[in-house]
Coordinates of N, CA and C in Angstrom, one line a residue:
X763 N -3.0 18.5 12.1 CA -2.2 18.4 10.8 C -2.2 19.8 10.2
X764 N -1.4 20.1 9.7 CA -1.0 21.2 9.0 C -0.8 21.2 7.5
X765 N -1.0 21.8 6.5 CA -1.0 21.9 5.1 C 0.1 22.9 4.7
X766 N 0.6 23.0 3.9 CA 1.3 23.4 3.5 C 2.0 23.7 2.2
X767 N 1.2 24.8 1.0 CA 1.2 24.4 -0.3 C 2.1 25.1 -0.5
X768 N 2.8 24.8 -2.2 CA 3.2 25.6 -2.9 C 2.9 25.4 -4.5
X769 N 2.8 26.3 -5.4 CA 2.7 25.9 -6.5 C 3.5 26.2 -7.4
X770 N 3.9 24.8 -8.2 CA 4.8 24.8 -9.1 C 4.6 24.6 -10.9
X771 N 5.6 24.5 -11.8 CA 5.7 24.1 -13.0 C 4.4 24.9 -13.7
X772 N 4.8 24.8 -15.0 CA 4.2 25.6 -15.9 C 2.6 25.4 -15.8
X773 N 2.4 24.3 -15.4 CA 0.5 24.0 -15.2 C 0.1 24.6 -13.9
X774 N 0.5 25.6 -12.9 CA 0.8 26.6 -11.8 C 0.1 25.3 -11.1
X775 N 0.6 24.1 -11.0 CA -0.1 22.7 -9.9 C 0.4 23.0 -8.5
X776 N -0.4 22.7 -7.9 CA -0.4 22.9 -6.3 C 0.5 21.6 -5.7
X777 N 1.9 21.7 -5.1 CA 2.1 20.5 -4.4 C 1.8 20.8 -2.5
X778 N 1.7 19.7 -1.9 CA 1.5 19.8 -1.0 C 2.0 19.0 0.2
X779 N 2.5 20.0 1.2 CA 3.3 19.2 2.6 C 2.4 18.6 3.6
X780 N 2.3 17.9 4.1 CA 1.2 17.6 5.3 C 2.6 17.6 6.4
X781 N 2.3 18.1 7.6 CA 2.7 17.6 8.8 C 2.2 18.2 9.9
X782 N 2.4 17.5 11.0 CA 2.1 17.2 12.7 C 2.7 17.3 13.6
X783 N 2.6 17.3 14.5 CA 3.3 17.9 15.7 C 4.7 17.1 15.7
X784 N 4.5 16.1 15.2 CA 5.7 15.2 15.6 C 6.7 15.3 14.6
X785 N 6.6 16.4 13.9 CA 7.3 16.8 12.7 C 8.3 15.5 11.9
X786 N 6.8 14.3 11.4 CA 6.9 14.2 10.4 C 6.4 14.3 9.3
X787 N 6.5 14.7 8.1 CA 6.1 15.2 6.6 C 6.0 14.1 5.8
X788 N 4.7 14.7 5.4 CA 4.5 13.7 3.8 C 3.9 14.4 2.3
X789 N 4.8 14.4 1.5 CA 4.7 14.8 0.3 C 3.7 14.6 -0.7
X790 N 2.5 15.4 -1.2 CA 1.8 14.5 -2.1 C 1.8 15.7 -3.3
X791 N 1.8 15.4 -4.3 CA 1.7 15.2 -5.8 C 2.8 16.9 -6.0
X792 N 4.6 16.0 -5.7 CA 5.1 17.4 -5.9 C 5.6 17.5 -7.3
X793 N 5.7 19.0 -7.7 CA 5.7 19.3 -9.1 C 6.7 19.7 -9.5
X794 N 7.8 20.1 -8.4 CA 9.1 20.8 -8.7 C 9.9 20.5 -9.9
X795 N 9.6 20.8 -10.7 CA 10.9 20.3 -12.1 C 11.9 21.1 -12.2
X796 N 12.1 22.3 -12.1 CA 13.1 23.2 -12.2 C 14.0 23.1 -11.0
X797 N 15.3 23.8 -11.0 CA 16.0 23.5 -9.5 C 15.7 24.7 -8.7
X798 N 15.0 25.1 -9.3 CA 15.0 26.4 -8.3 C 13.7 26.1 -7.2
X799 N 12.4 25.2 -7.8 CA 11.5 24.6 -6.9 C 12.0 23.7 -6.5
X800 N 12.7 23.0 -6.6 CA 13.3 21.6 -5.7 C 13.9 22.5 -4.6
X801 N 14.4 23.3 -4.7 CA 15.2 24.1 -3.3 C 14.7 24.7 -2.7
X802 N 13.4 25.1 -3.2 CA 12.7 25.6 -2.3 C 11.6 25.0 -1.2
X803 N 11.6 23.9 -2.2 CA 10.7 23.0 -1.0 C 12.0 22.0 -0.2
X804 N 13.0 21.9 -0.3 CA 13.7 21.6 0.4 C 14.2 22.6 1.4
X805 N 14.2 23.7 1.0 CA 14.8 24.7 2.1 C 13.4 24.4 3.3
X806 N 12.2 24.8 2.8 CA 10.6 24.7 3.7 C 11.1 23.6 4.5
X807 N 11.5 22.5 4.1 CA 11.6 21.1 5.0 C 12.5 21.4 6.0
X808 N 13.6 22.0 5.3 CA 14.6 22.2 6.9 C 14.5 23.2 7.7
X809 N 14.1 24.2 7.3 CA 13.9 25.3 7.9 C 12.6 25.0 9.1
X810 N 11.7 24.1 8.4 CA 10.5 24.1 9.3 C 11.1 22.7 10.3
X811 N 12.5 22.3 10.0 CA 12.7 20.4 10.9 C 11.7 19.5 11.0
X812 N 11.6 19.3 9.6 CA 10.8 18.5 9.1 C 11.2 17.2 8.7
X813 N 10.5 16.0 8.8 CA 10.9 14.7 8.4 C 10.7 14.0 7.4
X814 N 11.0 13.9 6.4 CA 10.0 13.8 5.1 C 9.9 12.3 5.3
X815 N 8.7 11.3 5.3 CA 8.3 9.8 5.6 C 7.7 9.3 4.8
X816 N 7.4 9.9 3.4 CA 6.3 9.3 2.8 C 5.7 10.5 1.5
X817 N 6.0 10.0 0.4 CA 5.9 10.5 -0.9 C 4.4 10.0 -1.5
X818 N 3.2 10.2 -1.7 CA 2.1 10.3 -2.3 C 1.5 11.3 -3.5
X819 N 0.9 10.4 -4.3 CA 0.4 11.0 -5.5 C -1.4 11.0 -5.7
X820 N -2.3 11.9 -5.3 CA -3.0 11.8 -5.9 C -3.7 11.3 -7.1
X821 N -2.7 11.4 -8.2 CA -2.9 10.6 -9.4 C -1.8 10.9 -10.4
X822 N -1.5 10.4 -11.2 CA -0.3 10.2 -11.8 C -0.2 11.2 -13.6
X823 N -0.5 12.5 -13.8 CA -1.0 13.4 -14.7 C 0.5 13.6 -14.4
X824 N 1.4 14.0 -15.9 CA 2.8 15.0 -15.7 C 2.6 15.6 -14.6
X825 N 2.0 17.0 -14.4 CA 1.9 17.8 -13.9 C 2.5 17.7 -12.2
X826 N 1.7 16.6 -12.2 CA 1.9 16.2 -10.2 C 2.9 15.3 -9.8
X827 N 3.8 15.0 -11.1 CA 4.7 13.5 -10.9 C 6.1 14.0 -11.3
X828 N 6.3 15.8 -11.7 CA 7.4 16.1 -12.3 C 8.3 16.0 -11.1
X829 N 8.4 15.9 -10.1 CA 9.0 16.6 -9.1 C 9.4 15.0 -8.1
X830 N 8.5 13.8 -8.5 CA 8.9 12.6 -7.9 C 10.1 12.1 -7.2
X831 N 11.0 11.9 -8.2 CA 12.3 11.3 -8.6 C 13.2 11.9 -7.4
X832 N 12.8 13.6 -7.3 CA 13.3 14.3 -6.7 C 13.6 14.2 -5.4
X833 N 12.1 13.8 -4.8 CA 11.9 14.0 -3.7 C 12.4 12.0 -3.0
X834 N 12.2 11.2 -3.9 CA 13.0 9.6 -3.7 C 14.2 9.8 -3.3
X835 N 15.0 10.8 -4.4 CA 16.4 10.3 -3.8 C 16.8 11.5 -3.1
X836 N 16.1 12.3 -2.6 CA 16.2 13.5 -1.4 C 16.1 12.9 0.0
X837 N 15.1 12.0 -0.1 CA 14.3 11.8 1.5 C 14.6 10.2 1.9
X838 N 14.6 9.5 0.2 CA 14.6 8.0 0.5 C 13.7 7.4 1.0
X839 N 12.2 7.5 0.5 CA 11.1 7.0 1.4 C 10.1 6.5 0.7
X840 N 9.2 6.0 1.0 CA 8.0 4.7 0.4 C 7.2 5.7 -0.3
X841 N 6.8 5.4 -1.7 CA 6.0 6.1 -2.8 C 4.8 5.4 -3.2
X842 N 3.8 5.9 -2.8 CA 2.4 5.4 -2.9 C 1.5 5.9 -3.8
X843 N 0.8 5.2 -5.0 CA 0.1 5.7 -5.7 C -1.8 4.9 -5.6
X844 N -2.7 5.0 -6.1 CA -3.5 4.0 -6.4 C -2.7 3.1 -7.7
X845 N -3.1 1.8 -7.7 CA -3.1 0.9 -9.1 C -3.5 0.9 -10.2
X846 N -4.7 1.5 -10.5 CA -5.3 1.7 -11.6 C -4.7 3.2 -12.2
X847 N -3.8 3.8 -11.5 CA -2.9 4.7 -12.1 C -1.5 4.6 -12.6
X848 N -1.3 3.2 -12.4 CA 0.1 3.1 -12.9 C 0.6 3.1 -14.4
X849 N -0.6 2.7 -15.3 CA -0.2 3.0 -16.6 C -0.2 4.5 -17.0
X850 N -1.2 5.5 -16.2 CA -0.7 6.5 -16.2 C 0.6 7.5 -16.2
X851 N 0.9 6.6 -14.8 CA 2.2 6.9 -14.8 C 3.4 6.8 -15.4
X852 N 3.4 5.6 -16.0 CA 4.3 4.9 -17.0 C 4.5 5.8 -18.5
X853 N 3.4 6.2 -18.5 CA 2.8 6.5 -19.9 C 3.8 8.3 -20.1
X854 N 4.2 8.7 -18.7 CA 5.0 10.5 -18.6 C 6.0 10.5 -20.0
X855 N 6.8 9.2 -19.2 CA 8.4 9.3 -20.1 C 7.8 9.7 -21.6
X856 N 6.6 9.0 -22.5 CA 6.4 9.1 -23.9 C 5.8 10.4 -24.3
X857 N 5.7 11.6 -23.2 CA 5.2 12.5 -24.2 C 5.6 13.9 -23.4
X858 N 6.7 13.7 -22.3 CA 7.3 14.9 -21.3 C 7.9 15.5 -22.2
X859 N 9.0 15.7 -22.9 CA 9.5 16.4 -24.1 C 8.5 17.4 -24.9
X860 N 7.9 16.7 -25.5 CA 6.4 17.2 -26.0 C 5.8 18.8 -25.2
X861 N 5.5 18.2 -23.5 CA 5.3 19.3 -23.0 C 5.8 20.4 -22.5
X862 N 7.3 20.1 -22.6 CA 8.2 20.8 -22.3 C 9.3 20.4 -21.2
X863 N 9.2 19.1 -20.4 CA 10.1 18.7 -19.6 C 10.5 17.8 -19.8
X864 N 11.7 18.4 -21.0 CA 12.8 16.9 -21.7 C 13.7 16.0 -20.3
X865 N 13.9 16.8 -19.0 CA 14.4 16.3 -18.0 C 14.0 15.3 -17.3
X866 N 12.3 15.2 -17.3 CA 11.7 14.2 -16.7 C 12.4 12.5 -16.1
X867 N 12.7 12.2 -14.9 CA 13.0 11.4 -14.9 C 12.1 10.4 -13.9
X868 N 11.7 9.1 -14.8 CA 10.6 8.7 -13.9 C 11.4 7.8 -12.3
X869 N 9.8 7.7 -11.7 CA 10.4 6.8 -10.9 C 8.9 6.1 -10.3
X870 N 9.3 4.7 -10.2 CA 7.8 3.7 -9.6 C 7.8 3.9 -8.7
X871 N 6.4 3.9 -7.9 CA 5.8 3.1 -6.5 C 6.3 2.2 -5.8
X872 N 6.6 2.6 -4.9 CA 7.1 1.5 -4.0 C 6.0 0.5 -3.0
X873 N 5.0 0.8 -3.9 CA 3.3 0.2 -3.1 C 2.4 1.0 -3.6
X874 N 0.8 0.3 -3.1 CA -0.4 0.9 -3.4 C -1.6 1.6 -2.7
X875 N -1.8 2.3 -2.9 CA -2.9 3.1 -1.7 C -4.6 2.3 -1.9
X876 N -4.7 1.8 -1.2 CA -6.6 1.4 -1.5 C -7.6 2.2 -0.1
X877 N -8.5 2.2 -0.9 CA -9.2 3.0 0.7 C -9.6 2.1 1.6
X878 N -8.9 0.8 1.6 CA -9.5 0.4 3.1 C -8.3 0.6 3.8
X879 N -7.3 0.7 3.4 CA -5.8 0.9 4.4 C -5.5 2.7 4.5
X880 N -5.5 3.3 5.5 CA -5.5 4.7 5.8 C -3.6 4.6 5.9
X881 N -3.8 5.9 5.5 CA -2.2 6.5 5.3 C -2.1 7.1 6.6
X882 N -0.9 6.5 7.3 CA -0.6 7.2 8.8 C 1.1 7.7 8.6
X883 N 1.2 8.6 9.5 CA 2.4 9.4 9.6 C 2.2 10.1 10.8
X884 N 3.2 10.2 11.8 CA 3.8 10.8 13.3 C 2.1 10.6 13.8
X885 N 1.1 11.8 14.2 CA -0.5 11.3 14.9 C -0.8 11.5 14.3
X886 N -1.1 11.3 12.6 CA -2.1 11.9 11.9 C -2.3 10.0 11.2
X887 N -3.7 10.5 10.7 CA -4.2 9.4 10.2 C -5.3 9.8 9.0
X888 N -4.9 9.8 7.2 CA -5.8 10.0 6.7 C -6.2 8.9 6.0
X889 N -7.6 9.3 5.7 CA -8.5 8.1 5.0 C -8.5 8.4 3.6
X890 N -8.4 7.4 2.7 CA -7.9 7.4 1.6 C -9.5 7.4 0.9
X891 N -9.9 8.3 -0.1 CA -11.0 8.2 -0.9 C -10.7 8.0 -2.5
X892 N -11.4 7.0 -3.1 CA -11.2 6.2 -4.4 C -12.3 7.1 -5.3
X893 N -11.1 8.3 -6.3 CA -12.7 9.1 -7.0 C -12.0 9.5 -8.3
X894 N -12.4 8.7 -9.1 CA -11.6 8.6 -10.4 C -12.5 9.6 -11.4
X895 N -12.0 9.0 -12.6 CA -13.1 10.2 -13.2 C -12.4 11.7 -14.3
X896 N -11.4 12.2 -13.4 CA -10.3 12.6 -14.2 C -8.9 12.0 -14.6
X897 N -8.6 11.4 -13.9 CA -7.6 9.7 -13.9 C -8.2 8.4 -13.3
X898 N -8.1 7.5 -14.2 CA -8.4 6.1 -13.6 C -8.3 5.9 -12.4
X899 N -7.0 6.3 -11.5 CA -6.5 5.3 -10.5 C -6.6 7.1 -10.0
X900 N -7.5 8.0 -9.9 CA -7.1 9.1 -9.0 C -8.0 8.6 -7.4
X901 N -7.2 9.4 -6.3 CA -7.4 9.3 -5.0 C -7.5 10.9 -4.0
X902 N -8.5 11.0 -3.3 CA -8.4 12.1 -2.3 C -7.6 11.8 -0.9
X903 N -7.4 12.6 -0.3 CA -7.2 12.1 0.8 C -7.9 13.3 2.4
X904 N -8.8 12.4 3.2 CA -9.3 13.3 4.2 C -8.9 13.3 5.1
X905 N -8.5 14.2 6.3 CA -8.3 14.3 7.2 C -9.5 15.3 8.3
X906 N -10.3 13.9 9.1 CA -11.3 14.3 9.8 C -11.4 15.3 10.7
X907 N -10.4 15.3 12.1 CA -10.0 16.2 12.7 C -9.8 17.5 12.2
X908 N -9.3 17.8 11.1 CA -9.1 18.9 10.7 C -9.9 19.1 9.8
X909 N -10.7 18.7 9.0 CA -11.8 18.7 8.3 C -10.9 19.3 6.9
X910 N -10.0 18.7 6.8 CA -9.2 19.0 5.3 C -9.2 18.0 4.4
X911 N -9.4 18.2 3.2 CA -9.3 17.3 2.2 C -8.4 17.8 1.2
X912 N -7.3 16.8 0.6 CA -6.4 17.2 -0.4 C -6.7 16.1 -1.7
X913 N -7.6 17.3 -2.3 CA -8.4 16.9 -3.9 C -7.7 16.3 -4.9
X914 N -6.3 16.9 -5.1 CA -6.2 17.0 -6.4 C -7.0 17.7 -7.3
X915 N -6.9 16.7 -8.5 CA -7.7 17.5 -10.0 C -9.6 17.1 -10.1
X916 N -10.2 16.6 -9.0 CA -11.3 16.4 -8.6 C -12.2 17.4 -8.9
X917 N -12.1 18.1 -7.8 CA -12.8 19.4 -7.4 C -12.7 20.7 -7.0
X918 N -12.5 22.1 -8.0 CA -11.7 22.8 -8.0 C -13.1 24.0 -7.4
X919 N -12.7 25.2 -7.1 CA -13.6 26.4 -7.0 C -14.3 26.8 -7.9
X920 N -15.2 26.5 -7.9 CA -16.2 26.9 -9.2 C -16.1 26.0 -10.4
X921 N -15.6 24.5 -10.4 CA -14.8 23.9 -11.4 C -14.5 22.7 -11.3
X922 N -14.6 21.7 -12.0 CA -14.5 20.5 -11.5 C -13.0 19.9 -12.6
X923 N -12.4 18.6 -12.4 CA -11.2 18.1 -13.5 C -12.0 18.1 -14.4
X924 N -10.6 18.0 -15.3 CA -11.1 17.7 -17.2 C -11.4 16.6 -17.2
X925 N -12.1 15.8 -17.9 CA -12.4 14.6 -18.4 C -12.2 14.1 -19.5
X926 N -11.0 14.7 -20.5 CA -10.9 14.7 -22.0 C -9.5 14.0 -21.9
X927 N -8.4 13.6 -21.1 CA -7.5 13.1 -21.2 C -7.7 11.3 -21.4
X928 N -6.7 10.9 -21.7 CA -6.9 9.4 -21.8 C -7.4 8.6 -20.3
X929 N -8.1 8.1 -20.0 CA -8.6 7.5 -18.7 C -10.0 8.4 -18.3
X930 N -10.5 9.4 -18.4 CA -11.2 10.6 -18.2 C -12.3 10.1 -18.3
X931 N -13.6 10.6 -17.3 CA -14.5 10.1 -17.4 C -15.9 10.9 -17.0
X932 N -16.5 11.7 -17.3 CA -17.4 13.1 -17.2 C -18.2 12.5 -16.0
X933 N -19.1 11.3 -16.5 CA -20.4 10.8 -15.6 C -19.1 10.1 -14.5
X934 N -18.5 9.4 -14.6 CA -17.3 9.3 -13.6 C -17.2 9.9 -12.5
X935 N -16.4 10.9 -13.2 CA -16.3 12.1 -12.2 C -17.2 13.0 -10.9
X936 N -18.4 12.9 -11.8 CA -19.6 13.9 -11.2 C -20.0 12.6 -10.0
X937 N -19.9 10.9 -10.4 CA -20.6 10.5 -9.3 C -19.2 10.6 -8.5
X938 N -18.0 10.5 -8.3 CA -17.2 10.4 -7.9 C -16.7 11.7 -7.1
X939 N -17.7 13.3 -7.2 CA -17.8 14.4 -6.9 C -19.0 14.1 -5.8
X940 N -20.2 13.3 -6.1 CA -21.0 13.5 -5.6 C -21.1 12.0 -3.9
X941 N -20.2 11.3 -4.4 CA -20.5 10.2 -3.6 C -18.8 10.1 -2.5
X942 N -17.9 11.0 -2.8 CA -16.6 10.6 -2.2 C -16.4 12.3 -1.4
X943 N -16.8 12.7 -2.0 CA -16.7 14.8 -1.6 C -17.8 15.4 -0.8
X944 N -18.8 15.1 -1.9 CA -20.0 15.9 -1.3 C -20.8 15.1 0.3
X945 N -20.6 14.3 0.5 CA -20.7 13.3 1.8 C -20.4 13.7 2.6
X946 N -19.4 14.8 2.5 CA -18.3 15.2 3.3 C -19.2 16.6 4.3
X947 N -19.1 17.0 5.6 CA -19.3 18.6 6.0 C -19.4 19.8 5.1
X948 N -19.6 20.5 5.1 CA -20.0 21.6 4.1 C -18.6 22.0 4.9
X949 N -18.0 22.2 6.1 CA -16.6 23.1 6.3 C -15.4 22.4 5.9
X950 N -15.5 21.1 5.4 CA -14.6 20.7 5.0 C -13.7 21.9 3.6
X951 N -12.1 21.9 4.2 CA -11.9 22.7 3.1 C -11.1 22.2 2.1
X952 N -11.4 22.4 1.3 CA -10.3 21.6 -0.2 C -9.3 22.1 -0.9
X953 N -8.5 21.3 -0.7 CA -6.9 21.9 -1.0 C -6.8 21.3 -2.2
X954 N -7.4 21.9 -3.7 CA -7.5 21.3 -5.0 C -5.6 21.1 -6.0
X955 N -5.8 20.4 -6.4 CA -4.0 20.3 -7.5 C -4.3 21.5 -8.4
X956 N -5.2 22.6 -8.4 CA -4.8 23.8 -9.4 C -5.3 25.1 -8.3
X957 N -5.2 26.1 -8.6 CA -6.1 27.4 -8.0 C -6.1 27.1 -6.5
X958 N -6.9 28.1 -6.1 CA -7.5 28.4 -4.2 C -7.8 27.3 -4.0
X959 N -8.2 27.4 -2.6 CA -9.0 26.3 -1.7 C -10.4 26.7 -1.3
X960 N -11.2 25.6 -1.5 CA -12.7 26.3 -1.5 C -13.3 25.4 -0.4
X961 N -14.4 24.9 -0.3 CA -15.0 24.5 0.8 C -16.0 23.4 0.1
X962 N -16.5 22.3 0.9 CA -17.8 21.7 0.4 C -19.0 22.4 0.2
X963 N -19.2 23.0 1.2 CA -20.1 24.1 1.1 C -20.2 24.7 0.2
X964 N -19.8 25.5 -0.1 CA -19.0 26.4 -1.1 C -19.5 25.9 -2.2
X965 N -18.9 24.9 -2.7 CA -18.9 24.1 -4.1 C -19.9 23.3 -4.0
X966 N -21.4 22.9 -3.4 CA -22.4 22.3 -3.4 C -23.5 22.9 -3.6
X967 N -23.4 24.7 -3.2 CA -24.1 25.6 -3.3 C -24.3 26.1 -4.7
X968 N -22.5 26.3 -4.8 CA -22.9 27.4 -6.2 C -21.7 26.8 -7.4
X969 N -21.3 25.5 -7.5 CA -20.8 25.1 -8.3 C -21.5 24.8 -9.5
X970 N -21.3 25.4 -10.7 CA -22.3 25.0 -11.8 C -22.2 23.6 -12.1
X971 N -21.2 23.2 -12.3 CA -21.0 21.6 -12.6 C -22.0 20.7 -11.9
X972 N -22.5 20.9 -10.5 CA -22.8 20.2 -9.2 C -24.1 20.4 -9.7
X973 N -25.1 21.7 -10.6 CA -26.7 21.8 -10.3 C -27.5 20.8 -10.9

């Protein structure tokens, strides 16, 4: 499996492409609000003959949901969230103006991610991890073979999510860092929703949040 980030919208959030040999693509938490990011990760798709199969959200914060809508009626394909993030979700349309994206246009799940059902697409197969804490219904997702994990607002480089937003949860979080992440290889590398990508290792050593 292959990764493939870009980072969008004014919160500089990381969206990200997964694909496989069999060049099909799956979208998780894209941010593109502007038209100039929607074309650009559209151009990446065709340029690379790519098959977009499958739209996922880590968790449902503005930030990672600006770009949804976009990518539904671009590709036409099944949108998966966790459940305990759907009032999150719901919740964009009442305060996107506010943050600056009067355009926002929402759009629901077409189904729900739990970690006993693994997200598969062309040979790839990830396992879905339940680690809330900065949102209710947030989710990782790992992929073994490659020893990649795509965090979200979890676990960042030197930095863990906020826990001050509505759903937010400090002691949450940290067991939710310590029992879904840190379990994980020290080479596992983390493709976080803000900044670089850091490693387990990395962030179990010298993470201050973690001592």
């Amino acid at each position: 499996m292959t990764v493939s980030g870009f980072t969008f919208n004014a919160f500089s959030e990381n969206t990200y492409l997964l694909h496989d040999a069999s060049g099909q693509c799956v979208v998780v938490d894209p941010g593109c609000y502007e038209r100039a990011e929607q074309e650009a990760l559209q151009a990446f798709v065709t340029a690379q003959g790519l098959q977009v199969v499958l739209l996922l959200n880590t968790h449902c914060h503005i930030d990672h949901v600006l770009g949804n809508k976009f990518i539904l009626d671009t590709y036409q394909v099944p949108f998966l969230i966790h459940e305990a993030d759907l009032s999150v979700l719901r919740a964009v349309p009442t305060y996107a103006s506010n943050y600056g994206f009067p355009h926002y246009t929402p759009a629901e799940p077409t189904g729900f991610l739990t970690p006993e059902k693994p997200v598969r697409f062309g040979e790839t197969e990830l396992e879905v991890r339940f680690a809330p804490g900065h949102a209710p219904g947030h989710v990782v997702f790992y992929h073994a073979p490659t020893r990649t994990v795509i965090g979200g607002d979890v676990l960042f480089r030197s930095s863990i999510g906020r826990t001050d937003l509505p759903g937010g949860d400090y002691d949450t979080l940290i067991e939710s860092i310590k029992t879904q992440l840190l379990t994980l290889p020290d080479d596992v590398t983390v493709y976080p929703g803000h900044g670089p990508a850091t490693t387990i290792g990395a962030e179990r050593k010298s993470n201050p949040f973690l001592r």
